[in-house]
Coordinates of N, CA and C in Angstrom, one line a residue:
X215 N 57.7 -72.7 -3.3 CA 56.3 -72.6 -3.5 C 55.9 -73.1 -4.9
X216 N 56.4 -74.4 -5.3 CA 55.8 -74.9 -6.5 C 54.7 -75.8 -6.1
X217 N 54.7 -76.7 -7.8 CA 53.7 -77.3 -7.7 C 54.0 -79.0 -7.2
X218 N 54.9 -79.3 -6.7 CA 55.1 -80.7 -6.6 C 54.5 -81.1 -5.6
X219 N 53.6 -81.0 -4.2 CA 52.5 -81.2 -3.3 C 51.1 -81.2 -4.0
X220 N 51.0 -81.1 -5.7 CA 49.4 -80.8 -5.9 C 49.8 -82.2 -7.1
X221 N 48.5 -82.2 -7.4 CA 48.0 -83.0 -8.7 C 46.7 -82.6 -9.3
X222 N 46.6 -82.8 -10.4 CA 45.2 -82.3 -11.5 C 44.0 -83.5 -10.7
X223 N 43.3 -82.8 -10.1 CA 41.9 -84.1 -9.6 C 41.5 -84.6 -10.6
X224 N 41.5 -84.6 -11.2 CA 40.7 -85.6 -12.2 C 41.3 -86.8 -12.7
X225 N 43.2 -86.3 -12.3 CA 44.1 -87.8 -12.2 C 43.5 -88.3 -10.9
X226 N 43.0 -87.9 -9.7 CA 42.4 -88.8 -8.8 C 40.9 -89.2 -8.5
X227 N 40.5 -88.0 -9.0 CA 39.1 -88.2 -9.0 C 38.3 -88.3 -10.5
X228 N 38.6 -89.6 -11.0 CA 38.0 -89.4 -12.7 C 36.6 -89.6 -13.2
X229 N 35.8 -89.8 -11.9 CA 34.2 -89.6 -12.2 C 34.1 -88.2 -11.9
X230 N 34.9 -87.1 -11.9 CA 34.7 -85.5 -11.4 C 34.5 -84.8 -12.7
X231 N 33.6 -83.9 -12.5 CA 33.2 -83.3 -14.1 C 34.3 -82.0 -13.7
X232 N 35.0 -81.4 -15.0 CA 35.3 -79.4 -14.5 C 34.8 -78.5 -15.5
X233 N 34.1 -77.6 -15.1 CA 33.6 -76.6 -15.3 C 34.3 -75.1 -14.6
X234 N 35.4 -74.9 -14.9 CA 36.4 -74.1 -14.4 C 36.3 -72.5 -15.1
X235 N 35.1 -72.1 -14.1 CA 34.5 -71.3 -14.3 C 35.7 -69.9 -14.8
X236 N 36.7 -70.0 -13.7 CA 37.5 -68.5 -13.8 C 38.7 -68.7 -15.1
X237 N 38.5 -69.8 -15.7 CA 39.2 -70.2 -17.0 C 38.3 -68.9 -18.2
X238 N 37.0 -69.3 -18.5 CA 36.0 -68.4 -18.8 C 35.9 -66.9 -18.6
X239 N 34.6 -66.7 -19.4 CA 34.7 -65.2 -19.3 C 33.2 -65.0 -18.2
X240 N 32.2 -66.4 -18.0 CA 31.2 -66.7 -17.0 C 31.4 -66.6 -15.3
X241 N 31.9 -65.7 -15.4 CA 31.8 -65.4 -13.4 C 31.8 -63.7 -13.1
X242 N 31.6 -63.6 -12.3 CA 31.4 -62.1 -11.5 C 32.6 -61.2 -11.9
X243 N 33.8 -61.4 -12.8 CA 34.2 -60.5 -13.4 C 33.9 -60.3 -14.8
X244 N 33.9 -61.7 -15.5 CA 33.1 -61.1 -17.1 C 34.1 -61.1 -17.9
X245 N 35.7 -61.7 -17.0 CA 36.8 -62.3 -17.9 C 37.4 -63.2 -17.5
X246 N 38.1 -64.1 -18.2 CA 39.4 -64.8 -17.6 C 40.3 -64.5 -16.5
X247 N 39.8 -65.3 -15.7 CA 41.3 -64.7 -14.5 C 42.8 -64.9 -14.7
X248 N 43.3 -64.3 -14.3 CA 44.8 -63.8 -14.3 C 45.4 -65.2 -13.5
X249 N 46.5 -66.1 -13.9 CA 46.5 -67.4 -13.4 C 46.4 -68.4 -14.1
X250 N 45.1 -68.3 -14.4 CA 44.1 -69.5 -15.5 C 44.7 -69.8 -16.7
X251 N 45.6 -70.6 -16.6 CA 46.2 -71.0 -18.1 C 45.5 -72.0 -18.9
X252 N 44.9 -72.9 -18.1 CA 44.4 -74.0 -18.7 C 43.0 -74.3 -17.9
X253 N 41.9 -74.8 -18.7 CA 40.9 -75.1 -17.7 C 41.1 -76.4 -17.1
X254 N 42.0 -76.3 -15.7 CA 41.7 -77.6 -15.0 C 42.1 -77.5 -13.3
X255 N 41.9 -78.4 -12.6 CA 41.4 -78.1 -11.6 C 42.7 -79.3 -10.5
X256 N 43.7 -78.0 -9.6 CA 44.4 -78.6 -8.9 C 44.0 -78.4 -7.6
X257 N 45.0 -79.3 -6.7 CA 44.5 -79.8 -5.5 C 45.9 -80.6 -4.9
X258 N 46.0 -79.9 -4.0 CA 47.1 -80.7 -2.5 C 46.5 -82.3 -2.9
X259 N 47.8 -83.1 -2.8 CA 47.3 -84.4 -3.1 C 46.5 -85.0 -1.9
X260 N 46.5 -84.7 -0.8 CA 45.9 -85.2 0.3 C 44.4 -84.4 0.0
X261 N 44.0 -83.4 0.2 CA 43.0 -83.5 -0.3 C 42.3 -84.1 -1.7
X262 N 43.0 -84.5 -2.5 CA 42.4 -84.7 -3.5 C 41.7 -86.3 -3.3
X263 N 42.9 -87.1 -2.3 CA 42.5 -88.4 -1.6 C 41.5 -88.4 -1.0
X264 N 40.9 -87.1 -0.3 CA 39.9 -87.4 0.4 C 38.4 -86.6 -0.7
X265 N 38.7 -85.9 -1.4 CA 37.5 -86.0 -2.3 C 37.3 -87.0 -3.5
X266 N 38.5 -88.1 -3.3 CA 38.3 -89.2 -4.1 C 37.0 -89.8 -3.0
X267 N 37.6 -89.7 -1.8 CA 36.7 -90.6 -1.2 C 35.3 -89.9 -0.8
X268 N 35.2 -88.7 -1.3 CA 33.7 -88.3 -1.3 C 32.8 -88.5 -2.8
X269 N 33.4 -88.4 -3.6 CA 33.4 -89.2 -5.0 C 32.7 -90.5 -5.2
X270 N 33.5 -91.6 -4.4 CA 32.9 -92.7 -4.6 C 31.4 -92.9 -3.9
X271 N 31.4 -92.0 -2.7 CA 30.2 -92.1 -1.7 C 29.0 -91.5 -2.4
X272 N 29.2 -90.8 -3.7 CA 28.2 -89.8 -3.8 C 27.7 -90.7 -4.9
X273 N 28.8 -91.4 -6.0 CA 28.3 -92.1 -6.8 C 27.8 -93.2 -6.9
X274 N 27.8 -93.9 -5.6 CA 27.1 -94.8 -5.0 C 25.7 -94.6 -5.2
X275 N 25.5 -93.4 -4.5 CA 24.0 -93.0 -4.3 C 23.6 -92.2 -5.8
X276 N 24.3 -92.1 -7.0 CA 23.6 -91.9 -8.2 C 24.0 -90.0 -8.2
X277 N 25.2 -89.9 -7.4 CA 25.8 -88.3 -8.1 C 27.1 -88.5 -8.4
X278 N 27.5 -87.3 -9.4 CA 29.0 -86.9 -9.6 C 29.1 -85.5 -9.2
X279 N 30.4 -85.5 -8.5 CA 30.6 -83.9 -8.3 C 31.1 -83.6 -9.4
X280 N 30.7 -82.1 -9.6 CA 31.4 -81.0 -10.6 C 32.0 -80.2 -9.8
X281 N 33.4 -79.7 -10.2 CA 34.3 -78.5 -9.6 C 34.0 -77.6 -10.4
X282 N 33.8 -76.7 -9.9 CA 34.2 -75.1 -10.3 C 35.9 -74.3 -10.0
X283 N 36.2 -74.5 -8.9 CA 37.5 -74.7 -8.7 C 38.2 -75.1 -7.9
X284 N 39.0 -75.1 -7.6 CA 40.1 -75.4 -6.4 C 41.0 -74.7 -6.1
X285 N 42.4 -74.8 -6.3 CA 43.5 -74.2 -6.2 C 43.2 -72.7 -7.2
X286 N 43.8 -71.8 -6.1 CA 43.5 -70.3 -7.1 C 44.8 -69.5 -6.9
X287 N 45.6 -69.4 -8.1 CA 47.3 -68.6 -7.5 C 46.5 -67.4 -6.7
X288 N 47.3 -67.1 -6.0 CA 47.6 -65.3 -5.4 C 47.4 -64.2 -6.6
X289 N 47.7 -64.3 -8.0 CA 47.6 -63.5 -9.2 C 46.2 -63.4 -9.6
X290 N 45.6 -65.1 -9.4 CA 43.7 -64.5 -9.8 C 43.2 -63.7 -8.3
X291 N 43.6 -63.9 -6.6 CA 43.2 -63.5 -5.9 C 43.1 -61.6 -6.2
X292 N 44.8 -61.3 -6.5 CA 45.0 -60.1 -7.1 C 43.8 -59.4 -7.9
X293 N 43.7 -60.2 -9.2 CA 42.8 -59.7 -10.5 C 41.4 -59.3 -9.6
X294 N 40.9 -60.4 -8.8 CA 39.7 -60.3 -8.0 C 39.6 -58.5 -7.2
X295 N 40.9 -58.5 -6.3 CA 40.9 -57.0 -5.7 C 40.7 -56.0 -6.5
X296 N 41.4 -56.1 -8.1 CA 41.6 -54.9 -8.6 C 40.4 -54.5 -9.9
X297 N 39.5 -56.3 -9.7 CA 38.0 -55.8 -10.1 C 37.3 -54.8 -9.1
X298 N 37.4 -55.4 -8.1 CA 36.3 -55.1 -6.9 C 36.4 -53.5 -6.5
X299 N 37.8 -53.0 -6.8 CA 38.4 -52.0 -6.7 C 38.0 -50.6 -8.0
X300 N 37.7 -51.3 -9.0 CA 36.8 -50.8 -10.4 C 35.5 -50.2 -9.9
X301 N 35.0 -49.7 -9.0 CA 33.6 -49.2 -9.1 C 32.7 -49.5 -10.5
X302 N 33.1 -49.0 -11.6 CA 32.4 -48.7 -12.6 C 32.5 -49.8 -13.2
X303 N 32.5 -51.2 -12.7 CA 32.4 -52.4 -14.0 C 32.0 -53.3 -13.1
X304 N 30.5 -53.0 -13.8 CA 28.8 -53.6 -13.4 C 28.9 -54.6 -14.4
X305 N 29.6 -55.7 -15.1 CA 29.1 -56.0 -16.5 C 28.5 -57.4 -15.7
X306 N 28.5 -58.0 -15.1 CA 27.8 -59.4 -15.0 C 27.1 -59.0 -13.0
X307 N 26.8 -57.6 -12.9 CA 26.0 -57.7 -11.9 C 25.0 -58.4 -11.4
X308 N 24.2 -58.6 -12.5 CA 22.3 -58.7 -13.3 C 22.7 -60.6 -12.7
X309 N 23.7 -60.9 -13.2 CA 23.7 -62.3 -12.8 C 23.9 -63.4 -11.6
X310 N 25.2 -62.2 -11.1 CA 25.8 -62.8 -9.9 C 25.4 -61.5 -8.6
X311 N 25.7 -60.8 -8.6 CA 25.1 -59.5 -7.6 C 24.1 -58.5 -7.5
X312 N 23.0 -58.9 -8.3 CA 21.9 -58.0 -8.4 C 21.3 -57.1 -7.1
X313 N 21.8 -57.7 -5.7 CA 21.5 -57.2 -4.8 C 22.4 -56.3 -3.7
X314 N 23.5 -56.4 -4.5 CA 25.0 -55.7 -3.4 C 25.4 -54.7 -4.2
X315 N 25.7 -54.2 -3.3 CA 26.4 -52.6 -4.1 C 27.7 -53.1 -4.3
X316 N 28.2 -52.6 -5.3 CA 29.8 -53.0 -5.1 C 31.2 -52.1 -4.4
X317 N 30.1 -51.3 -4.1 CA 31.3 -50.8 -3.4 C 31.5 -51.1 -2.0
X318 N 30.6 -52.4 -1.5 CA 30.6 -52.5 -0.3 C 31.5 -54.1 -0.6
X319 N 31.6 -54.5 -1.5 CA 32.4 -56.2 -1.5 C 33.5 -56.2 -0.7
X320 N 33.8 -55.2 -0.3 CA 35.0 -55.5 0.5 C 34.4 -55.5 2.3
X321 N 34.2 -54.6 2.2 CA 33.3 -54.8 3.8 C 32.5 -55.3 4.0
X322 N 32.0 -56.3 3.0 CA 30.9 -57.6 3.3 C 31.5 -58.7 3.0
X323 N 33.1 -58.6 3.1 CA 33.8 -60.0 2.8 C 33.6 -60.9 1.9
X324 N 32.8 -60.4 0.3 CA 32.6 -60.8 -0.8 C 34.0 -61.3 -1.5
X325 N 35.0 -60.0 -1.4 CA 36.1 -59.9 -1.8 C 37.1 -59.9 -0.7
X326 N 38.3 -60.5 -0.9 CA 38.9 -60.4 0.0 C 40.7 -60.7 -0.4
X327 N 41.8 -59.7 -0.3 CA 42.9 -60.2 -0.5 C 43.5 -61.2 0.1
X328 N 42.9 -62.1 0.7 CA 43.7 -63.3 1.1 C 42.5 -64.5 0.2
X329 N 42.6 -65.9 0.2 CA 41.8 -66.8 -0.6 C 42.1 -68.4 0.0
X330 N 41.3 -68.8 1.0 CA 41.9 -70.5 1.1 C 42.0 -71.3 0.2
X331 N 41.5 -71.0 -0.8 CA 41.5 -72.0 -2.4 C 43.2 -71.4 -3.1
X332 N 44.0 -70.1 -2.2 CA 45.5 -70.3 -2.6 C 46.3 -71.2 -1.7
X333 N 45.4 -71.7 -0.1 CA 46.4 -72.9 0.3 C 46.5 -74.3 -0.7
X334 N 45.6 -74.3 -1.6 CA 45.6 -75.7 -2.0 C 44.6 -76.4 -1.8
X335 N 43.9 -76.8 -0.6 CA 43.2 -77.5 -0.2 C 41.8 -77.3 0.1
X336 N 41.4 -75.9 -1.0 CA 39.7 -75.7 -1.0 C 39.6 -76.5 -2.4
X337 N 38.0 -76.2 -2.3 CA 37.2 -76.8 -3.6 C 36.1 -76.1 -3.5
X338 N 35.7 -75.8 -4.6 CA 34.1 -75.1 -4.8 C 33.5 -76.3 -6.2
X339 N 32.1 -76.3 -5.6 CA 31.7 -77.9 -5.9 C 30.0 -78.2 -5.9
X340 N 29.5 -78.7 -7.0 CA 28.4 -78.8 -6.7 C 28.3 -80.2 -7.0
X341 N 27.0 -80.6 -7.2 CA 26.1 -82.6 -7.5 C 26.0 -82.3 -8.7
X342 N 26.4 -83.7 -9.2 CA 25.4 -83.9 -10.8 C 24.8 -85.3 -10.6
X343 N 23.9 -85.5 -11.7 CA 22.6 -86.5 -11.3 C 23.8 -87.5 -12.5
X344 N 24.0 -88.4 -11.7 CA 25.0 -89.4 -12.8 C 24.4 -90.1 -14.0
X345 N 23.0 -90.2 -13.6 CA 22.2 -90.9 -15.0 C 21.2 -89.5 -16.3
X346 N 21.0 -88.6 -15.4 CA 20.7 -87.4 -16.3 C 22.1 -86.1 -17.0
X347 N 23.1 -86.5 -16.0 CA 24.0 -85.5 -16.1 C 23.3 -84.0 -15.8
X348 N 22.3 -83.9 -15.6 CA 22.2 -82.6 -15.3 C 22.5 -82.4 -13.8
X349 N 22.9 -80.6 -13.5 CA 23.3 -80.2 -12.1 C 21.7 -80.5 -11.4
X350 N 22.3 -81.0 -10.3 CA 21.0 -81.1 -8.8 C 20.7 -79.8 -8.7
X351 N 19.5 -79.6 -8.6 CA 18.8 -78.4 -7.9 C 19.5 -78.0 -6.1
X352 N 20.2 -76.8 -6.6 CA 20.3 -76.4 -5.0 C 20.0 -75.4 -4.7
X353 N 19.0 -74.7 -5.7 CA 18.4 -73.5 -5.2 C 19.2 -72.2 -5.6
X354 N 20.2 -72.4 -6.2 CA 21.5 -70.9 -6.1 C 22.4 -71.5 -7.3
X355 N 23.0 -70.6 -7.6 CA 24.0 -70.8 -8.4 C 25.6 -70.3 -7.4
X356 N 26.5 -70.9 -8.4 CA 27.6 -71.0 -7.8 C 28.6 -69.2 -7.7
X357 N 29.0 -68.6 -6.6 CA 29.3 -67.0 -7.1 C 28.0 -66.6 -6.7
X358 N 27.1 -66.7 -5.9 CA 26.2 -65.8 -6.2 C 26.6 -65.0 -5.1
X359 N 26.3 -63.7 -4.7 CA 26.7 -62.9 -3.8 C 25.3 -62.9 -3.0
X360 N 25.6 -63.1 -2.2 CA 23.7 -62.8 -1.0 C 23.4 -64.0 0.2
X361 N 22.8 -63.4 1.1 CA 22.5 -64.7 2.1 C 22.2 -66.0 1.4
X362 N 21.3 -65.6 0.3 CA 20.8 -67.1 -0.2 C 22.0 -68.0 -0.7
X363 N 23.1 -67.8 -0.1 CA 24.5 -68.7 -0.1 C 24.9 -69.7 0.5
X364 N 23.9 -69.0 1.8 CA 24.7 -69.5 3.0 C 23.9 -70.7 3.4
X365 N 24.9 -72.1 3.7 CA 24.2 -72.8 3.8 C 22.9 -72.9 5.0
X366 N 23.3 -72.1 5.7 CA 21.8 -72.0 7.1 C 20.7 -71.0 6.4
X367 N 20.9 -70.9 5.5 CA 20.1 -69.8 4.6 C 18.4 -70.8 4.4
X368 N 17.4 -70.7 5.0 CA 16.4 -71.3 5.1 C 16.3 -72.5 5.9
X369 N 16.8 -73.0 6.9 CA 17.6 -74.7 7.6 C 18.6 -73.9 8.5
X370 N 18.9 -75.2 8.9 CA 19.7 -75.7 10.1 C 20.7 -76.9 9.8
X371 N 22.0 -76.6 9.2 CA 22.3 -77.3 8.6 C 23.1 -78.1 9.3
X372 N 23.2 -77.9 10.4 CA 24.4 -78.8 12.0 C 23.4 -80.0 11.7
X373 N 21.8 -79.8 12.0 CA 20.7 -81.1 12.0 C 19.9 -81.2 11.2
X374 N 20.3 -80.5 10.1 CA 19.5 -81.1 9.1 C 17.7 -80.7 8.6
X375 N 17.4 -79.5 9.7 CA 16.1 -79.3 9.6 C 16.4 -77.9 8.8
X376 N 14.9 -78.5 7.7 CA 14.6 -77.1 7.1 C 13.8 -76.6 6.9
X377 N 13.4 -75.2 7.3 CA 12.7 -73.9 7.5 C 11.8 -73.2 6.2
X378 N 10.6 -73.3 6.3 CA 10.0 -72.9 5.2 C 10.0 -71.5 5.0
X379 N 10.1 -70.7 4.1 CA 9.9 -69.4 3.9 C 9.5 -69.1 2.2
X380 N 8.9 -67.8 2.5 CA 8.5 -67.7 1.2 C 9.8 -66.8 0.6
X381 N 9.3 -67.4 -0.9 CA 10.3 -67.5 -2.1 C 11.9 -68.0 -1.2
X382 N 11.7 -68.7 -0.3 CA 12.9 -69.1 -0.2 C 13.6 -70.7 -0.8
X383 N 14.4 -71.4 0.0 CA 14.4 -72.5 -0.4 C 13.5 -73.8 -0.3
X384 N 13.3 -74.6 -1.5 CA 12.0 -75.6 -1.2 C 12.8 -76.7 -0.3
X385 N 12.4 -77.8 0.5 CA 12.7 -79.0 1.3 C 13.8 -79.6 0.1
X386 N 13.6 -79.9 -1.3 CA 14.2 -80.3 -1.9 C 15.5 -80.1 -2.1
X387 N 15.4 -78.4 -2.1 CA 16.8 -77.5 -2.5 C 17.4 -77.8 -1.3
X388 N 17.0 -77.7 -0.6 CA 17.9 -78.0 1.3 C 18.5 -79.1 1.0
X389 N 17.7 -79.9 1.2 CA 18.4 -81.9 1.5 C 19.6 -81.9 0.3
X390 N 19.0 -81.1 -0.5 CA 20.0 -81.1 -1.8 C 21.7 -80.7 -1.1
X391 N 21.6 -79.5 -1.0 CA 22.9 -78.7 0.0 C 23.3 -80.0 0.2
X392 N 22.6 -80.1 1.2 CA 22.9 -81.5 2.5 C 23.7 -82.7 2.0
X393 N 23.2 -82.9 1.2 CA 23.8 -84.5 0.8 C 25.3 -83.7 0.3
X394 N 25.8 -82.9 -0.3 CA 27.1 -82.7 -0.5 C 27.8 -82.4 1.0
X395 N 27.2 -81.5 1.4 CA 27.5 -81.0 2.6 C 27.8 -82.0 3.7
X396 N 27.6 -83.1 3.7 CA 27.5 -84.4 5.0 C 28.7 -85.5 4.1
X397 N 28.9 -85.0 2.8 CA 29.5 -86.1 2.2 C 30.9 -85.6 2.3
X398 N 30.7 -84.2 2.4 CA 31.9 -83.6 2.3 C 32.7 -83.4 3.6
X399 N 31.8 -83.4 5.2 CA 32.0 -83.6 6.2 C 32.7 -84.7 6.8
X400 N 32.1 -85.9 5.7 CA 32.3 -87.3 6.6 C 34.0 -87.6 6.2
X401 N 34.3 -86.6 5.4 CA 35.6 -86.8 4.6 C 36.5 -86.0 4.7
X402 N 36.0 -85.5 5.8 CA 37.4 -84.2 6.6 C 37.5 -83.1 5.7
X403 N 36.4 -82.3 5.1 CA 36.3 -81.3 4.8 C 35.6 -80.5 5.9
X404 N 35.8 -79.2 5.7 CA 35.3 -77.9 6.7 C 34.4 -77.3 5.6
X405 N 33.0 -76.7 6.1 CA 32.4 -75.8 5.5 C 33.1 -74.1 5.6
X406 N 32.4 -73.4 4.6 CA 32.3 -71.8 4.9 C 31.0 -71.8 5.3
X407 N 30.6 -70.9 6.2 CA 29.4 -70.1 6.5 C 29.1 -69.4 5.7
X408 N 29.7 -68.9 4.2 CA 28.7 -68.2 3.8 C 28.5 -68.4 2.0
X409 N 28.9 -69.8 2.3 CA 29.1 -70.4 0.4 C 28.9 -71.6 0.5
X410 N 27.7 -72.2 0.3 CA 27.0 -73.6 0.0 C 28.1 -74.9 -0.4
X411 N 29.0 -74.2 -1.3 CA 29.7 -74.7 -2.7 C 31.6 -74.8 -2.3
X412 N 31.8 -74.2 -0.8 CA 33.0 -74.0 -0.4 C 33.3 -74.8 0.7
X413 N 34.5 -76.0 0.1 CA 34.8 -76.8 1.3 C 36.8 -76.9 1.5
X414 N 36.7 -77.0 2.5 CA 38.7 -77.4 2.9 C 39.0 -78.0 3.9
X415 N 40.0 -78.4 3.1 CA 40.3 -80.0 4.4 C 40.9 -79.4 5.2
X416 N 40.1 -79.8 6.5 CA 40.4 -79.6 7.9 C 41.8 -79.8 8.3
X417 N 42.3 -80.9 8.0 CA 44.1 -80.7 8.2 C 44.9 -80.5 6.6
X418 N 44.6 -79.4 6.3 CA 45.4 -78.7 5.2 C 46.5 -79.0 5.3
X419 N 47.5 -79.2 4.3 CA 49.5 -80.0 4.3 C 49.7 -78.1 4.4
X420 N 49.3 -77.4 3.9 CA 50.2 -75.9 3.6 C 49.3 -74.8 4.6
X421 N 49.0 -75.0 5.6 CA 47.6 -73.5 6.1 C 48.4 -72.7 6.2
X422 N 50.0 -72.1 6.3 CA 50.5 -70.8 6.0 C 51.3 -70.7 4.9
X423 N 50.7 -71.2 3.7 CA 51.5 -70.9 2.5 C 50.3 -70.5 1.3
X424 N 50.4 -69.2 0.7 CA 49.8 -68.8 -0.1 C 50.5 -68.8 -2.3
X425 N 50.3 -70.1 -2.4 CA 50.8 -70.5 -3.8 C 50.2 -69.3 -4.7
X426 N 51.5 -69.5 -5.7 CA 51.1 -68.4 -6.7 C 51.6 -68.8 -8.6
X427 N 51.6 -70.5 -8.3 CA 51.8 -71.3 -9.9 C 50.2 -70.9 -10.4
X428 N 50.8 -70.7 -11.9 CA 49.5 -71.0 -12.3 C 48.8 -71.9 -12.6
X429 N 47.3 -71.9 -13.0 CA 46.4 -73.3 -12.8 C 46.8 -73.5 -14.6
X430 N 47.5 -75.0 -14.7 CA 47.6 -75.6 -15.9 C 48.0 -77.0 -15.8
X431 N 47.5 -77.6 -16.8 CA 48.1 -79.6 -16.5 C 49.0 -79.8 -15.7
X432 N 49.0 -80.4 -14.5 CA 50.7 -80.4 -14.3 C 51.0 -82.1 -14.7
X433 N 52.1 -82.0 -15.1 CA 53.0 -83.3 -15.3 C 53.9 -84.3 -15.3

């Protein structure tokens, strides 16, 4: 269970910005995850071929993806349980879960001791505008805990139609999803149902192996 199946995406995808959130102390625990040696972002080399080739499609049309992450050892999946397991550490609720108790993360499948981003071959991901560099409007931030995750969260995201509601998502934020979401499709990724920002390649090299290297340059 090493690393010689992965490579750093940014050796394959070098228009990809990282923002490797669980490197930080910015996500739903409020520290560095356990794992995180270095901020960068690995990836099964077959997938990383095919989000090369979602890469080029997107920058065509005037985006760059940003990763938040990919590959996550088994040890940050850990750290994740034995937050979730903390009752009493609310510290970045206000940001990412204002609306969930936490003592239900487990039985709303928020948290969970298994992780496809430890097969290798997830990514969590959003658009950047290639001539402003700022992130695309998608209505949500990345980690947020709540329906407003999900990509059918206002739409119909099989066809593309979107559903007006109040304080919900505007037409803009939808098509927004969309265009990652279709780009990421056309390139043999699989959505989640309940995370805008979570994709994995449909024929994963490892679907019964749960890695546990940590995330650091590899070379």
């Amino acid at each position: 269970m090493d690393s010689s199946g992965f490579v750093n995406i940014t050796d394959v995808v070098p228009d990809a910005i990282l923002e490797i959130r669980y490197y930080s102390t910015y996500n739903f625990v409020g520290a560095r995850i356990d794992g995180y040696e270095q901020p960068f972002a690995l990836i099964t080399k077959e997938a990383a071929d095919s989000l090369r080739a979602v890469s080029d499609e997107l920058l065509d049309k005037g985006y760059r993806i940003k990763i938040y992450d990919a590959y996550r050892p088994q040890m940050a999946v850990d750290h994740f349980v034995r937050w979730a397991e903390d009752i009493s550490d609310t510290t970045m609720r206000q940001v990412f879960y204002p609306n969930v108790d936490k003592s239900l993360l487990f039985e709303q499948l928020y948290i969970m001791e298994r992780s496809g981003h430890t097969r290798g071959s997830t990514v969590d991901l959003t658009l950047v505008d290639a001539l402003s560099g700022r992130e695309v409007d998608m209505g949500g931030v990345f980690d947020w805990f709540g329906g407003e995750s999900h990509p059918d969260y206002c739409g119909n995201p099989d066809t593309g139609e979107w559903i007006a509601a109040e304080n919900g998502l505007t037409e803009q934020q939808f098509r927004n999803r969309q265009i990652l979401r279709e780009a990421m499709l056309r390139h043999g990724f699989k959505p989640l149902d309940s995370e805008w920002w979570h994709f994995t390649l449909a024929n994963e090299p490892y679907p019964d192996t749960y890695f546990n290297f940590p995330v650091s340059q590899l070379k």
